[in-house]
Amino acid sequence: MAGTFTLGIVKPDAVEGGKTGKIVAHLEAAGFHLRAARLVRLTVAQAGAFYEVHRERPFYAGLVEFMTSGACLPMALERDDAVLHLRSVIGATDPAEAAPGTVRKLFAESKGRNAIHASDSPENATREIGFFFSEGELAGLRD
Ligand code: IDP
Ligand code: MG
């Protein structure tokens, strides 16, 4: 199967809350294949750069503080139409608005502490996968 890739991140609230395994299982049950993953503790500089597009937003400082508050699990995920499907599987940003059965409805605490990140376009997926994983780690995955 010729899949496409997206980046997901199990965020610090979910890692600390012991939900990592359940979230990965949920993604696998939704047809995603885990192709790379690493538990990391982001620095303020790394989280700030990753969320650069949100720098002017009122939630930016809190987002960087949250994303550096504990370990998170970036994952390169593969399936057909990976970006669109992962956005659908995670649900709306605010779990109060997320559809039943989505990752955020099932596992998120709040709009800020919302369990999972997913790339929002194929271009950003490429950038975000490159942010966490080297060419060497991904070598051979795109055949
Ligand atoms: P997304 O994660 O669904 O793509 P974005 O709008 O890209 O949502 O926002 C990035 C992240 O910033 C969210 O996942 C959430 O953690 C945080 N965030 C966004 N909006 C708010 C807000 O209004 N209050 C607190 N945190 C927010
Ligand atoms: Mg986003």
Tab-separated table of C-alpha atoms and ligand atoms in Angstrom:
chain	number	residue	atom	x	y	z
A	1	MET	CA	0.000	0.000	0.000
A	2	ALA	CA	1.473	3.355	-1.018
A	3	GLY	CA	0.735	5.446	2.050
A	4	THR	CA	1.285	9.077	2.873
A	5	PHE	CA	2.750	10.470	6.079
A	6	THR	CA	1.709	12.832	8.817
A	7	LEU	CA	3.105	13.857	12.182
A	8	GLY	CA	1.228	13.148	15.379
A	9	ILE	CA	2.408	14.057	18.887
A	10	VAL	CA	1.039	12.484	22.051
A	11	LYS	CA	1.169	15.621	24.206
A	12	PRO	CA	2.500	15.880	27.798
A	13	ASP	CA	-0.937	15.675	29.464
A	14	ALA	CA	-1.576	12.296	27.827
A	15	VAL	CA	1.943	10.907	28.399
A	16	GLU	CA	1.865	11.936	32.077
A	17	GLY	CA	-1.690	10.624	32.369
A	18	GLY	CA	-0.661	7.160	31.193
A	19	LYS	CA	-2.698	7.348	27.986
A	20	THR	CA	0.099	6.908	25.434
A	21	GLY	CA	-0.533	3.222	24.784
A	22	LYS	CA	-4.276	3.669	24.442
A	23	ILE	CA	-3.813	6.550	22.010
A	24	VAL	CA	-1.299	4.642	19.864
A	25	ALA	CA	-3.654	1.628	19.852
A	26	HIS	CA	-6.524	3.912	18.812
A	27	LEU	CA	-4.459	5.272	15.914
A	28	GLU	CA	-3.436	1.776	14.802
A	29	ALA	CA	-7.062	0.643	14.938
A	30	ALA	CA	-7.862	3.620	12.702
A	31	GLY	CA	-5.487	2.299	10.050
A	32	PHE	CA	-2.305	4.210	10.830
A	33	HIS	CA	1.076	2.511	10.824
A	34	LEU	CA	3.694	3.775	13.280
A	35	ARG	CA	6.845	4.420	11.239
A	36	ALA	CA	8.966	6.437	13.691
A	37	ALA	CA	8.499	7.548	17.302
A	38	ARG	CA	10.611	8.904	20.153
A	39	LEU	CA	9.833	10.078	23.669
A	40	VAL	CA	11.280	13.599	24.027
A	41	ARG	CA	11.210	16.512	26.458
A	42	LEU	CA	11.075	19.644	24.328
A	43	THR	CA	13.079	22.740	25.207
A	44	VAL	CA	11.366	26.141	25.185
A	45	ALA	CA	13.285	26.956	21.987
A	46	GLN	CA	12.111	23.761	20.276
A	47	ALA	CA	8.449	24.136	21.287
A	48	GLY	CA	8.532	27.809	20.342
A	49	ALA	CA	9.920	27.007	16.904
A	50	PHE	CA	7.529	24.108	16.321
A	51	TYR	CA	4.522	26.363	17.042
A	52	GLU	CA	6.083	29.436	15.382
A	53	VAL	CA	2.919	30.014	13.297
A	54	HIS	CA	1.013	30.739	16.554
A	55	ARG	CA	3.585	33.197	17.974
A	56	GLU	CA	1.180	36.154	17.954
A	57	ARG	CA	-1.759	34.231	19.429
A	58	PRO	CA	-2.796	34.813	23.050
A	59	PHE	CA	-2.390	31.123	23.907
A	60	TYR	CA	1.205	30.874	22.565
A	61	ALA	CA	3.084	31.313	25.852
A	62	GLY	CA	0.819	28.836	27.615
A	63	LEU	CA	1.140	26.385	24.747
A	64	VAL	CA	4.953	26.496	24.891
A	65	GLU	CA	4.865	26.128	28.687
A	66	PHE	CA	2.543	23.124	28.391
A	67	MET	CA	4.491	21.428	25.602
A	68	THR	CA	7.719	21.718	27.632
A	69	SER	CA	6.112	20.609	30.920
A	70	GLY	CA	6.876	16.916	30.408
A	71	ALA	CA	7.700	14.263	27.870
A	72	CYS	CA	5.805	13.989	24.603
A	73	LEU	CA	5.827	11.382	21.838
A	74	PRO	CA	6.255	12.616	18.252
A	75	MET	CA	5.245	9.936	15.730
A	76	ALA	CA	5.559	9.618	11.958
A	77	LEU	CA	2.306	7.919	10.911
A	78	GLU	CA	1.473	6.348	7.566
A	79	ARG	CA	-1.808	5.538	5.823
A	80	ASP	CA	-3.689	6.698	2.743
A	81	ASP	CA	-4.645	10.385	3.021
A	82	ALA	CA	-2.792	10.445	6.333
A	83	VAL	CA	-3.131	14.174	7.051
A	84	LEU	CA	-6.892	14.339	6.504
A	85	HIS	CA	-7.580	11.056	8.252
A	86	LEU	CA	-5.530	11.944	11.341
A	87	ARG	CA	-7.254	15.319	11.675
A	88	SER	CA	-10.583	13.480	11.512
A	89	VAL	CA	-9.517	10.848	14.067
A	90	ILE	CA	-8.242	13.393	16.628
A	91	GLY	CA	-11.358	15.601	16.574
A	92	ALA	CA	-11.826	19.318	17.245
A	93	THR	CA	-9.179	21.303	19.158
A	94	ASP	CA	-11.522	21.703	22.157
A	95	PRO	CA	-12.594	18.280	23.487
A	96	ALA	CA	-15.955	19.822	24.429
A	97	GLU	CA	-16.545	20.271	20.697
A	98	ALA	CA	-14.885	17.054	19.502
A	99	ALA	CA	-17.047	14.333	17.959
A	100	PRO	CA	-17.767	11.166	19.951
A	101	GLY	CA	-15.057	8.515	19.590
A	102	THR	CA	-12.298	10.943	18.598
A	103	VAL	CA	-8.972	10.936	20.439
A	104	ARG	CA	-9.607	14.354	21.967
A	105	LYS	CA	-13.135	13.458	23.078
A	106	LEU	CA	-11.831	10.270	24.667
A	107	PHE	CA	-8.533	11.467	26.155
A	108	ALA	CA	-8.170	15.283	26.253
A	109	GLU	CA	-8.560	17.380	29.398
A	110	SER	CA	-9.196	20.828	27.878
A	111	LYS	CA	-8.680	22.989	24.772
A	112	GLY	CA	-5.066	23.618	25.799
A	113	ARG	CA	-4.240	20.215	27.311
A	114	ASN	CA	-5.736	18.296	24.424
A	115	ALA	CA	-3.771	15.038	24.280
A	116	ILE	CA	-2.578	15.062	20.675
A	117	HIS	CA	-1.176	17.181	17.851
A	118	ALA	CA	-1.683	16.449	14.153
A	119	SER	CA	-0.254	18.205	11.092
A	120	ASP	CA	-2.819	20.328	9.238
A	121	SER	CA	-1.497	19.990	5.648
A	122	PRO	CA	0.861	17.744	3.674
A	123	GLU	CA	3.371	20.612	3.487
A	124	ASN	CA	3.341	21.049	7.248
A	125	ALA	CA	3.503	17.267	7.737
A	126	THR	CA	6.789	17.206	5.793
A	127	ARG	CA	8.160	20.129	7.812
A	128	GLU	CA	7.007	18.682	11.139
A	129	ILE	CA	8.323	15.154	10.456
A	130	GLY	CA	11.645	16.743	9.551
A	131	PHE	CA	11.564	18.694	12.814
A	132	PHE	CA	11.760	15.447	14.824
A	133	PHE	CA	13.159	12.710	12.589
A	134	SER	CA	16.298	12.593	10.470
A	135	GLU	CA	16.473	11.318	6.922
A	136	GLY	CA	18.355	8.301	8.233
A	137	GLU	CA	15.603	7.368	10.661
A	138	LEU	CA	13.043	7.597	7.869
A	139	ALA	CA	15.156	5.941	5.185
A	140	GLY	CA	13.281	3.269	3.314
A	141	LEU	CA	9.849	4.226	4.668
A	142	ARG	CA	8.631	5.860	1.481
A	143	ASP	CA	8.873	2.853	-0.833
B	1	IDP	P1	-4.980	22.094	16.502
B	1	IDP	O1	-4.024	21.451	17.488
B	1	IDP	O2	-6.355	21.464	16.562
B	1	IDP	O3	-4.438	22.144	15.099
B	1	IDP	P2	-4.386	24.947	16.694
B	1	IDP	O4	-5.385	26.035	16.459
B	1	IDP	O5	-3.351	24.708	15.643
B	1	IDP	O6	-5.205	23.599	17.008
B	1	IDP	O7	-3.677	25.265	18.076
B	1	IDP	C1	-2.499	24.568	18.452
B	1	IDP	C2	-2.629	24.165	19.904
B	1	IDP	O8	-2.675	25.347	20.717
B	1	IDP	C3	-3.918	23.417	20.275
B	1	IDP	O9	-3.868	22.032	19.985
B	1	IDP	C4	-4.003	23.694	21.760
B	1	IDP	O10	-3.103	22.859	22.499
B	1	IDP	C5	-3.521	25.141	21.834
B	1	IDP	N1	-4.638	26.083	21.752
B	1	IDP	C6	-5.289	26.502	20.642
B	1	IDP	N2	-6.288	27.354	20.939
B	1	IDP	C7	-6.265	27.494	22.273
B	1	IDP	C8	-7.054	28.268	23.191
B	1	IDP	O11	-7.996	28.985	22.830
B	1	IDP	N3	-6.730	28.147	24.521
B	1	IDP	C9	-5.695	27.352	24.954
B	1	IDP	N4	-4.933	26.635	24.124
B	1	IDP	C10	-5.207	26.690	22.802
B	2	MG	MG	-2.826	23.188	14.328
